Amino acid sequence: MHDDRDDNNAVSRSVPDGTSAARLAERGLRYALVDTASDAVLDAWLQADRRGFHAPAPPADSMPRRRDAIRGLRLIGVWDDAAPAGARPDVPIATTVSWPNELTVPGGALPMYAISSVTVAPTHSGRGIARAMVEGELRAASSAGFAIAGLTVSESTLYGRYGFGPAAMAAEITIETGRARWTGPEGPGTVVFVDINEAPALFGAVHERARLLSPGDVSTRGDFWASLTGADEPDAESTRARRFVVYREPDGEPTGAAMYHLTKHPDVFSKHTLEVGCLTAASDAAAGALWRYLLSVPLVQTVKAPLRPVDDPVRWLIGDFRAAAVTVVDHHWLRILDVPRALESRTYAVPGRLELVVRDALGFAAGRFSMIVDDAGRAVVARLADAPERDAGADASPGEHMELDAQALASLYLGGVSADVLARAGRLGPRSRGAVETVDRMFRTARAPWLSTWY
């Protein structure tokens, strides 16, 4: 089936946002799409991007691969053509990149506009550059037909102003192995080591199955797993320290994979820390077997696993609940651009009726909407002016109503943040008496939303 978003996304890669270009031109700055046909221009953009995240300069022999990995994406740069003598005018002073992705939602998936690498050089902060770039990407996403955009953030204070809300949290789990006696079931398969050359394909295949089980997770780009595992730089010191294991079912099918490395204790050789770089599993048996393996590696006192789901069952698989310390942080931030399409793309736990009034300073999600969920959990959402008249013989109850902003709607969307919490925090507007309970019953999910990667 032909998807018009394919055509629209091709257009978005070749058309800069006029509003952002004009806004930054007033400040003497040039906002433009990056010429991805030029190696020199790509190298300058990559330099600015790495500078923004304080990353070291990459090895020269890795540049062809790095260029190829981003050529098909929408790359934005901002240049100061009036830079003083000694500055490099070819290196942008701000960057961002975006591409089409797929977001897992309760009961299905929908296309998502992924945004990343939002950087502004500290020499040019406070000039509205980040605002121009992010709002420009949201306009590009909307014009390309995307109902939702997403990003992962290095600072949680930055993106609420653009209507993004934290929708999926992540947990860092730290476990004392000496107290973590395994009490869970023993899976029927086996855990085996794999070579780094095998790892990208195996991890990618497992993740593609696993990510469909978790609302909030996303598909990954072609170069992602080679980069994460280090297979693209096999001689790097950090890569050589990594180990890779795969859980195979009795028939040999891989359904789980984990990557880790050890950080040595400075004094005691039996008290190292095992740091999990990735644990992806398409079944509970695979996840349990990999956890059991990681907790049993010799000479390890502590296992640290970041980016885990907040409802990871590992604490219920060990004998001492308090052997595991859990820290929860915001991780996946979403931005609703098309309310009816976004809400109709997921399923709901119970039937019900809602009237939502969404406030949105940028206009994308603003409006009054009727939402009717049937017994199968499917929603029909329409702007109130376009909503069909109720059948005179049908239940005439108008349902509950709630007013909220775009950020709150984004946080509620996957079911990981409750309306009750937002109401107690004063983040919801006027509403009917039963609206909070109705929203929470409808939007809840059995599994907490989780994004298993960064992007």
Short mmCIF file of C-alpha atoms in Angstrom, two decimals:
data_model
loop_
_atom_site.label_atom_id
_atom_site.label_comp_id
_atom_site.label_asym_id
_atom_site.label_seq_id
_atom_site.Cartn_x
_atom_site.Cartn_y
_atom_site.Cartn_z
CA MET A 1 0.00 0.00 0.00
CA HIS A 2 1.33 3.42 -0.90
CA ASP A 3 1.69 5.76 2.08
CA ASP A 4 1.42 9.47 1.31
CA ARG A 5 3.77 10.09 4.23
CA ASP A 6 6.58 8.62 2.11
CA ASP A 7 6.09 11.39 -0.45
CA ASN A 8 5.59 14.03 2.21
CA ASN A 9 8.70 12.97 4.08
CA ALA A 10 10.75 13.18 0.88
CA VAL A 11 9.49 16.73 0.49
CA SER A 12 10.27 17.56 4.12
CA ARG A 13 13.89 16.49 3.57
CA SER A 14 14.29 19.01 0.77
CA VAL A 15 12.27 22.00 2.01
CA PRO A 16 13.50 24.15 4.92
CA ASP A 17 10.96 25.69 7.28
CA GLY A 18 10.32 29.22 6.06
CA THR A 19 9.10 30.57 9.40
CA SER A 20 12.24 29.45 11.22
CA ALA A 21 14.48 30.67 8.40
CA ALA A 22 12.92 34.14 8.54
CA ARG A 23 13.04 34.30 12.34
CA LEU A 24 16.74 33.46 12.47
CA ALA A 25 17.60 35.67 9.50
CA GLU A 26 16.41 38.62 11.60
CA ARG A 27 19.21 37.68 14.03
CA GLY A 28 21.82 37.47 11.27
CA LEU A 29 21.79 33.67 11.19
CA ARG A 30 21.28 31.30 8.27
CA TYR A 31 18.95 28.35 8.82
CA ALA A 32 19.04 25.71 6.10
CA LEU A 33 18.95 22.05 5.22
CA VAL A 34 22.34 20.41 5.04
CA ASP A 35 23.67 19.51 1.60
CA THR A 36 23.98 15.76 2.16
CA ALA A 37 25.73 15.29 -1.20
CA SER A 38 28.80 17.13 0.12
CA ASP A 39 31.22 15.19 2.32
CA ALA A 40 32.77 18.41 3.59
CA VAL A 41 29.40 19.83 4.65
CA LEU A 42 28.44 16.57 6.36
CA ASP A 43 31.75 16.48 8.21
CA ALA A 44 31.23 20.03 9.47
CA TRP A 45 27.69 19.16 10.66
CA LEU A 46 28.97 16.05 12.44
CA GLN A 47 31.67 18.11 14.12
CA ALA A 48 29.08 20.57 15.43
CA ASP A 49 26.81 17.77 16.62
CA ARG A 50 29.58 16.01 18.55
CA ARG A 51 30.75 19.31 19.99
CA GLY A 52 27.23 19.93 21.28
CA PHE A 53 27.28 16.69 23.28
CA HIS A 54 30.93 17.03 24.38
CA ALA A 55 31.88 13.93 22.41
CA PRO A 56 35.45 13.41 21.21
CA ALA A 57 36.33 13.80 17.55
CA PRO A 58 35.74 10.50 15.74
CA PRO A 59 38.56 8.58 14.04
CA ALA A 60 39.18 9.82 10.52
CA ASP A 61 38.67 6.37 9.03
CA SER A 62 35.13 6.24 10.52
CA MET A 63 33.91 9.32 8.65
CA PRO A 64 32.69 7.57 5.48
CA ARG A 65 30.49 5.28 7.58
CA ARG A 66 29.22 8.17 9.69
CA ARG A 67 28.32 10.18 6.60
CA ASP A 68 26.47 7.27 5.02
CA ALA A 69 24.48 6.73 8.22
CA ILE A 70 22.91 10.21 8.06
CA ARG A 71 22.70 11.01 4.35
CA GLY A 72 19.05 9.97 4.10
CA LEU A 73 17.90 12.00 7.11
CA ARG A 74 16.57 15.53 7.41
CA LEU A 75 19.63 17.44 8.66
CA ILE A 76 19.24 21.06 9.76
CA GLY A 77 22.04 23.49 10.48
CA VAL A 78 22.26 27.11 11.55
CA TRP A 79 25.29 29.11 10.42
CA ASP A 80 26.69 32.43 11.53
CA ASP A 81 28.10 33.76 8.27
CA ALA A 82 29.29 36.88 10.08
CA ALA A 83 31.43 34.89 12.51
CA PRO A 84 34.51 36.80 13.71
CA ALA A 85 37.98 36.13 12.35
CA GLY A 86 39.38 32.85 13.56
CA ALA A 87 36.00 31.11 13.70
CA ARG A 88 35.07 28.41 11.21
CA PRO A 89 32.04 29.72 9.30
CA ASP A 90 31.57 26.33 7.61
CA VAL A 91 30.76 24.63 10.94
CA PRO A 92 27.15 25.24 11.99
CA ILE A 93 26.53 26.81 15.37
CA ALA A 94 23.37 24.70 15.86
CA THR A 95 22.09 21.34 14.63
CA THR A 96 19.10 19.06 14.59
CA VAL A 97 18.12 15.92 12.69
CA SER A 98 14.84 14.10 12.12
CA TRP A 99 13.54 10.99 10.38
CA PRO A 100 10.38 8.85 10.17
CA ASN A 101 10.09 6.11 12.74
CA GLU A 102 7.44 3.76 14.13
CA LEU A 103 6.12 4.04 17.68
CA THR A 104 4.54 1.10 19.46
CA VAL A 105 1.26 2.10 21.10
CA PRO A 106 -1.30 0.05 23.03
CA GLY A 107 -2.86 -2.32 20.50
CA GLY A 108 -0.70 -1.34 17.53
CA ALA A 109 1.81 1.13 16.13
CA LEU A 110 1.85 4.40 14.23
CA PRO A 111 4.40 6.45 12.29
CA MET A 112 6.34 8.89 14.47
CA TYR A 113 8.55 11.83 13.55
CA ALA A 114 11.78 11.32 15.50
CA ILE A 115 13.83 14.38 16.42
CA SER A 116 17.39 14.25 17.73
CA SER A 117 20.76 16.03 17.97
CA VAL A 118 19.30 19.38 19.02
CA THR A 119 22.43 21.37 19.84
CA VAL A 120 23.29 25.06 20.09
CA ALA A 121 26.88 26.24 20.57
CA PRO A 122 27.31 28.03 23.92
CA THR A 123 28.75 30.97 21.96
CA HIS A 124 25.27 31.55 20.53
CA SER A 125 22.93 30.63 23.39
CA GLY A 126 19.98 32.81 24.33
CA ARG A 127 19.10 33.84 20.78
CA GLY A 128 16.00 31.69 20.24
CA ILE A 129 17.87 29.24 17.99
CA ALA A 130 16.65 26.05 19.69
CA ARG A 131 13.06 27.31 19.63
CA ALA A 132 13.28 28.09 15.92
CA MET A 133 14.70 24.65 15.14
CA VAL A 134 12.31 22.60 17.28
CA GLU A 135 9.22 24.49 16.16
CA GLY A 136 10.44 24.20 12.58
CA GLU A 137 10.68 20.43 12.95
CA LEU A 138 7.17 20.25 14.39
CA ARG A 139 5.82 22.20 11.43
CA ALA A 140 7.72 19.88 9.08
CA ALA A 141 6.29 16.83 10.87
CA SER A 142 2.75 18.18 10.72
CA SER A 143 2.98 19.10 7.05
CA ALA A 144 4.38 15.63 6.28
CA GLY A 145 1.29 14.05 7.83
CA PHE A 146 2.64 12.73 11.13
CA ALA A 147 0.23 12.58 14.05
CA ILE A 148 2.98 12.44 16.66
CA ALA A 149 6.61 13.43 17.17
CA GLY A 150 9.07 12.18 19.76
CA LEU A 151 12.52 12.69 21.23
CA THR A 152 14.77 11.62 24.07
CA VAL A 153 16.28 14.43 26.08
CA SER A 154 19.50 15.27 27.86
CA GLU A 155 17.73 17.98 29.91
CA SER A 156 14.15 17.57 31.08
CA THR A 157 13.49 21.30 31.41
CA LEU A 158 13.68 22.14 27.72
CA TYR A 159 10.87 20.57 25.74
CA GLY A 160 7.64 21.07 27.68
CA ARG A 161 7.47 24.59 26.25
CA TYR A 162 7.00 23.04 22.80
CA GLY A 163 4.16 20.76 23.89
CA PHE A 164 6.24 17.63 24.53
CA GLY A 165 5.38 15.60 27.60
CA PRO A 166 7.20 12.73 29.34
CA ALA A 167 5.21 9.68 28.27
CA ALA A 168 7.47 6.71 29.08
CA MET A 169 9.78 6.55 32.06
CA ALA A 170 12.90 4.44 32.49
CA ALA A 171 14.44 2.79 35.52
CA GLU A 172 18.07 2.30 36.47
CA ILE A 173 18.27 -0.90 38.46
CA THR A 174 21.27 -1.61 40.70
CA ILE A 175 21.45 -5.07 42.26
CA GLU A 176 23.79 -6.46 44.93
CA THR A 177 24.56 -9.91 43.59
CA GLY A 178 25.39 -11.38 46.99
CA ARG A 179 21.82 -10.79 48.14
CA ALA A 180 20.14 -11.68 44.83
CA ARG A 181 19.41 -15.38 45.29
CA TRP A 182 17.50 -16.48 42.22
CA THR A 183 13.93 -17.58 43.01
CA GLY A 184 12.40 -17.26 39.54
CA PRO A 185 11.70 -20.02 37.06
CA GLU A 186 14.39 -21.60 34.94
CA GLY A 187 13.83 -21.06 31.23
CA PRO A 188 13.86 -24.04 28.85
CA GLY A 189 16.48 -22.51 26.55
CA THR A 190 20.17 -21.71 26.90
CA VAL A 191 22.35 -18.59 27.16
CA VAL A 192 25.34 -18.58 24.81
CA PHE A 193 28.11 -16.15 23.93
CA VAL A 194 28.12 -14.63 20.46
CA ASP A 195 30.84 -12.85 18.54
CA ILE A 196 30.69 -9.11 17.97
CA ASN A 197 30.29 -9.70 14.24
CA GLU A 198 27.07 -11.62 14.91
CA ALA A 199 25.73 -9.23 17.54
CA PRO A 200 24.17 -6.43 15.42
CA ALA A 201 21.94 -8.72 13.38
CA LEU A 202 20.93 -10.86 16.37
CA PHE A 203 20.21 -7.90 18.65
CA GLY A 204 18.30 -6.11 15.91
CA ALA A 205 16.12 -9.13 15.14
CA VAL A 206 15.27 -9.72 18.81
CA HIS A 207 14.54 -6.05 19.42
CA GLU A 208 12.24 -5.83 16.41
CA ARG A 209 10.04 -8.47 18.06
CA ALA A 210 10.49 -7.16 21.59
CA ARG A 211 9.68 -3.52 20.84
CA LEU A 212 6.18 -4.47 19.63
CA LEU A 213 5.42 -5.72 23.17
CA SER A 214 6.10 -2.37 24.86
CA PRO A 215 4.09 0.79 24.21
CA GLY A 216 6.58 3.62 23.87
CA ASP A 217 9.30 1.64 22.13
CA VAL A 218 10.39 2.44 18.57
CA SER A 219 11.89 0.88 15.49
CA THR A 220 15.61 1.43 14.94
CA ARG A 221 17.61 2.73 11.98
CA GLY A 222 19.82 0.41 9.94
CA ASP A 223 23.09 1.54 11.53
CA PHE A 224 21.82 1.56 15.11
CA TRP A 225 22.89 -1.89 16.28
CA ALA A 226 26.34 -1.76 14.71
CA SER A 227 26.87 1.51 16.57
CA LEU A 228 25.44 0.34 19.90
CA THR A 229 27.40 -2.91 19.97
CA GLY A 230 30.57 -1.28 18.69
CA ALA A 231 30.76 -3.55 15.65
CA ASP A 232 31.37 -0.47 13.53
CA GLU A 233 34.54 0.27 15.57
CA PRO A 234 35.73 -3.19 16.66
CA ASP A 235 39.22 -2.03 17.63
CA ALA A 236 38.06 0.66 20.04
CA GLU A 237 38.98 -0.01 23.66
CA SER A 238 35.36 0.28 24.81
CA THR A 239 34.26 -2.23 22.19
CA ARG A 240 36.90 -4.80 23.13
CA ALA A 241 35.61 -4.76 26.71
CA ARG A 242 32.05 -5.72 25.74
CA ARG A 243 30.55 -9.17 25.98
CA PHE A 244 27.49 -10.41 24.12
CA VAL A 245 25.13 -13.23 25.07
CA VAL A 246 21.99 -14.53 23.40
CA TYR A 247 19.17 -16.63 24.82
CA ARG A 248 18.15 -19.39 22.42
CA GLU A 249 14.94 -21.38 22.65
CA PRO A 250 15.19 -25.20 22.58
CA ASP A 251 14.72 -25.05 18.79
CA GLY A 252 17.63 -22.59 18.48
CA GLU A 253 15.58 -19.46 17.86
CA PRO A 254 17.11 -16.35 19.50
CA THR A 255 14.54 -14.52 21.65
CA GLY A 256 16.78 -12.53 23.99
CA ALA A 257 20.12 -10.72 23.89
CA ALA A 258 22.29 -8.83 26.36
CA MET A 259 25.45 -6.76 26.13
CA TYR A 260 27.61 -5.85 29.10
CA HIS A 261 31.06 -4.87 30.29
CA LEU A 262 32.86 -4.92 33.64
CA THR A 263 34.16 -1.94 35.58
CA LYS A 264 36.94 -3.18 37.82
CA HIS A 265 36.98 -2.55 41.54
CA PRO A 266 40.16 -0.58 42.36
CA ASP A 267 41.20 -2.87 45.21
CA VAL A 268 39.21 -6.11 45.37
CA PHE A 269 39.20 -8.41 42.35
CA SER A 270 35.96 -10.11 43.40
CA LYS A 271 33.94 -6.90 43.67
CA HIS A 272 33.68 -5.68 40.08
CA THR A 273 30.61 -3.92 38.70
CA LEU A 274 28.83 -5.38 35.69
CA GLU A 275 27.21 -2.66 33.59
CA VAL A 276 24.43 -3.71 31.23
CA GLY A 277 24.54 -1.90 27.90
CA CYS A 278 21.45 -3.58 26.49
CA LEU A 279 18.99 -6.28 27.48
CA THR A 280 16.27 -6.98 24.94
CA ALA A 281 13.91 -9.95 25.08
CA ALA A 282 10.86 -11.08 23.17
CA SER A 283 9.60 -13.36 25.96
CA ASP A 284 9.49 -13.45 29.75
CA ALA A 285 11.52 -16.66 29.73
CA ALA A 286 14.29 -15.00 27.72
CA ALA A 287 14.36 -11.92 29.94
CA GLY A 288 14.46 -14.04 33.08
CA ALA A 289 17.24 -16.27 31.78
CA LEU A 290 19.37 -13.27 30.82
CA TRP A 291 18.85 -11.63 34.22
CA ARG A 292 19.78 -14.88 35.93
CA TYR A 293 22.96 -15.09 33.86
CA LEU A 294 23.96 -11.46 34.53
CA LEU A 295 23.45 -11.88 38.28
CA SER A 296 25.60 -15.01 38.35
CA VAL A 297 28.71 -13.76 36.53
CA PRO A 298 31.70 -14.52 38.80
CA LEU A 299 33.73 -11.81 40.56
CA VAL A 300 30.87 -9.31 40.31
CA GLN A 301 29.48 -7.53 43.35
CA THR A 302 27.06 -5.16 41.65
CA VAL A 303 24.98 -5.24 38.47
CA LYS A 304 23.82 -1.90 37.04
CA ALA A 305 21.18 -1.82 34.33
CA PRO A 306 19.98 1.56 33.01
CA LEU A 307 17.04 2.06 30.64
CA ARG A 308 14.92 -0.72 32.12
CA PRO A 309 11.12 -0.67 32.24
CA VAL A 310 9.75 0.71 35.49
CA ASP A 311 7.78 -2.51 35.93
CA ASP A 312 10.70 -4.83 35.20
CA PRO A 313 9.87 -8.01 37.17
CA VAL A 314 13.47 -8.71 38.22
CA ARG A 315 12.81 -7.78 41.87
CA TRP A 316 10.18 -10.51 41.96
CA LEU A 317 12.72 -13.02 40.60
CA ILE A 318 15.24 -12.71 43.45
CA GLY A 319 15.00 -13.65 47.10
CA ASP A 320 15.70 -10.20 48.58
CA PHE A 321 13.50 -7.44 47.20
CA ARG A 322 15.81 -4.83 48.74
CA ALA A 323 18.85 -6.17 46.93
CA ALA A 324 17.65 -4.07 43.99
CA ALA A 325 17.67 -0.28 44.13
CA VAL A 326 15.57 1.45 41.48
CA THR A 327 15.83 5.03 40.26
CA VAL A 328 13.16 6.27 37.84
CA VAL A 329 13.74 9.06 35.33
CA ASP A 330 11.83 10.57 32.43
CA HIS A 331 12.97 9.14 29.09
CA HIS A 332 10.62 9.23 26.09
CA TRP A 333 8.96 12.58 25.38
CA LEU A 334 6.08 12.74 22.91
CA ARG A 335 4.30 15.57 21.12
CA ILE A 336 0.75 15.14 19.78
CA LEU A 337 0.27 16.89 16.43
CA ASP A 338 -3.03 15.41 15.23
CA VAL A 339 -5.36 14.57 18.11
CA PRO A 340 -7.95 12.42 16.28
CA ARG A 341 -5.38 10.32 14.43
CA ALA A 342 -3.17 9.84 17.48
CA LEU A 343 -6.03 8.84 19.78
CA GLU A 344 -7.61 6.55 17.18
CA SER A 345 -4.29 4.75 16.60
CA ARG A 346 -4.25 3.03 20.00
CA THR A 347 -6.73 0.81 21.83
CA TYR A 348 -8.28 1.41 25.25
CA ALA A 349 -8.97 -0.76 28.28
CA VAL A 350 -12.69 -0.02 28.66
CA PRO A 351 -15.41 1.66 26.61
CA GLY A 352 -16.39 5.22 27.41
CA ARG A 353 -17.11 8.75 26.24
CA LEU A 354 -14.95 11.81 26.69
CA GLU A 355 -14.93 15.38 25.60
CA LEU A 356 -11.43 16.84 25.53
CA VAL A 357 -10.55 20.51 25.20
CA VAL A 358 -6.89 20.74 24.28
CA ARG A 359 -4.91 23.96 24.65
CA ASP A 360 -1.87 24.31 22.43
CA ALA A 361 0.10 27.54 22.11
CA LEU A 362 1.54 26.32 18.81
CA GLY A 363 -1.86 25.34 17.46
CA PHE A 364 -1.20 21.79 16.27
CA ALA A 365 -3.39 19.98 18.81
CA ALA A 366 -5.71 22.80 19.85
CA GLY A 367 -9.45 22.17 19.75
CA ARG A 368 -12.48 20.51 21.29
CA PHE A 369 -12.81 16.80 20.57
CA SER A 370 -15.36 14.07 21.18
CA MET A 371 -13.98 10.61 21.89
CA ILE A 372 -16.15 7.49 21.90
CA VAL A 373 -14.56 4.13 22.70
CA ASP A 374 -16.48 0.96 21.86
CA ASP A 375 -16.51 -2.41 23.60
CA ALA A 376 -13.56 -3.57 21.48
CA GLY A 377 -11.42 -0.71 22.77
CA ARG A 378 -11.43 1.21 19.48
CA ALA A 379 -11.95 4.96 19.50
CA VAL A 380 -13.70 7.32 17.15
CA VAL A 381 -12.42 10.86 17.69
CA ALA A 382 -13.63 14.00 15.96
CA ARG A 383 -13.56 17.71 16.40
CA LEU A 384 -16.74 18.55 18.19
CA ALA A 385 -18.11 20.55 15.27
CA ASP A 386 -17.60 17.48 13.07
CA ALA A 387 -18.86 14.88 15.54
CA PRO A 388 -21.93 12.92 14.36
CA GLU A 389 -25.22 13.64 16.07
CA ARG A 390 -26.21 11.08 18.65
CA ASP A 391 -28.93 8.61 17.74
CA ALA A 392 -32.09 9.58 19.61
CA GLY A 393 -32.45 5.99 20.78
CA ALA A 394 -28.86 5.68 21.98
CA ASP A 395 -27.45 6.48 25.38
CA ALA A 396 -27.73 10.26 25.51
CA SER A 397 -25.08 10.64 28.19
CA PRO A 398 -22.49 13.15 26.97
CA GLY A 399 -19.74 11.43 28.94
CA GLU A 400 -17.06 13.16 30.97
CA HIS A 401 -15.18 16.27 29.89
CA MET A 402 -11.69 17.54 30.61
CA GLU A 403 -9.56 20.51 29.63
CA LEU A 404 -5.80 20.02 29.38
CA ASP A 405 -2.78 21.25 27.45
CA ALA A 406 -0.83 19.46 24.74
CA GLN A 407 1.94 18.46 27.16
CA ALA A 408 -0.48 16.75 29.55
CA LEU A 409 -2.21 14.93 26.68
CA ALA A 410 1.17 13.64 25.46
CA SER A 411 2.01 12.33 28.94
CA LEU A 412 -1.35 10.56 29.21
CA TYR A 413 -1.20 9.10 25.72
CA LEU A 414 0.58 5.79 26.38
CA GLY A 415 -1.01 5.17 29.78
CA GLY A 416 2.23 5.56 31.73
CA VAL A 417 1.22 8.77 33.51
CA SER A 418 -2.14 8.86 35.27
CA ALA A 419 -4.64 11.66 35.08
CA ASP A 420 -4.92 11.38 38.86
CA VAL A 421 -1.26 12.32 39.26
CA LEU A 422 -1.58 15.24 36.85
CA ALA A 423 -4.75 16.42 38.59
CA ARG A 424 -3.08 16.36 42.01
CA ALA A 425 -0.15 18.27 40.53
CA GLY A 426 -2.50 20.95 39.20
CA ARG A 427 -1.65 20.09 35.59
CA LEU A 428 -5.23 19.60 34.37
CA GLY A 429 -7.79 22.27 33.62
CA PRO A 430 -11.53 22.38 34.37
CA ARG A 431 -13.16 18.95 34.23
CA SER A 432 -16.25 17.03 35.21
CA ARG A 433 -16.34 15.13 38.49
CA GLY A 434 -15.65 11.70 37.02
CA ALA A 435 -13.28 12.72 34.21
CA VAL A 436 -10.04 11.78 35.94
CA GLU A 437 -11.24 8.29 36.86
CA THR A 438 -12.68 7.76 33.38
CA VAL A 439 -9.46 8.76 31.64
CA ASP A 440 -7.38 6.51 33.88
CA ARG A 441 -9.66 3.51 33.35
CA MET A 442 -9.67 4.00 29.58
CA PHE A 443 -5.99 4.81 29.01
CA ARG A 444 -4.41 2.29 31.40
CA THR A 445 -2.24 -0.50 30.02
CA ALA A 446 -1.20 -3.83 31.50
CA ARG A 447 2.47 -3.10 30.81
CA ALA A 448 4.13 0.21 31.63
CA PRO A 449 5.30 2.15 28.57
CA TRP A 450 9.00 1.76 27.92
CA LEU A 451 11.53 2.98 25.40
CA SER A 452 14.45 0.55 25.41
CA THR A 453 16.96 2.79 23.59
CA TRP A 454 18.08 6.36 23.04
CA TYR A 455 17.65 8.04 19.68
#
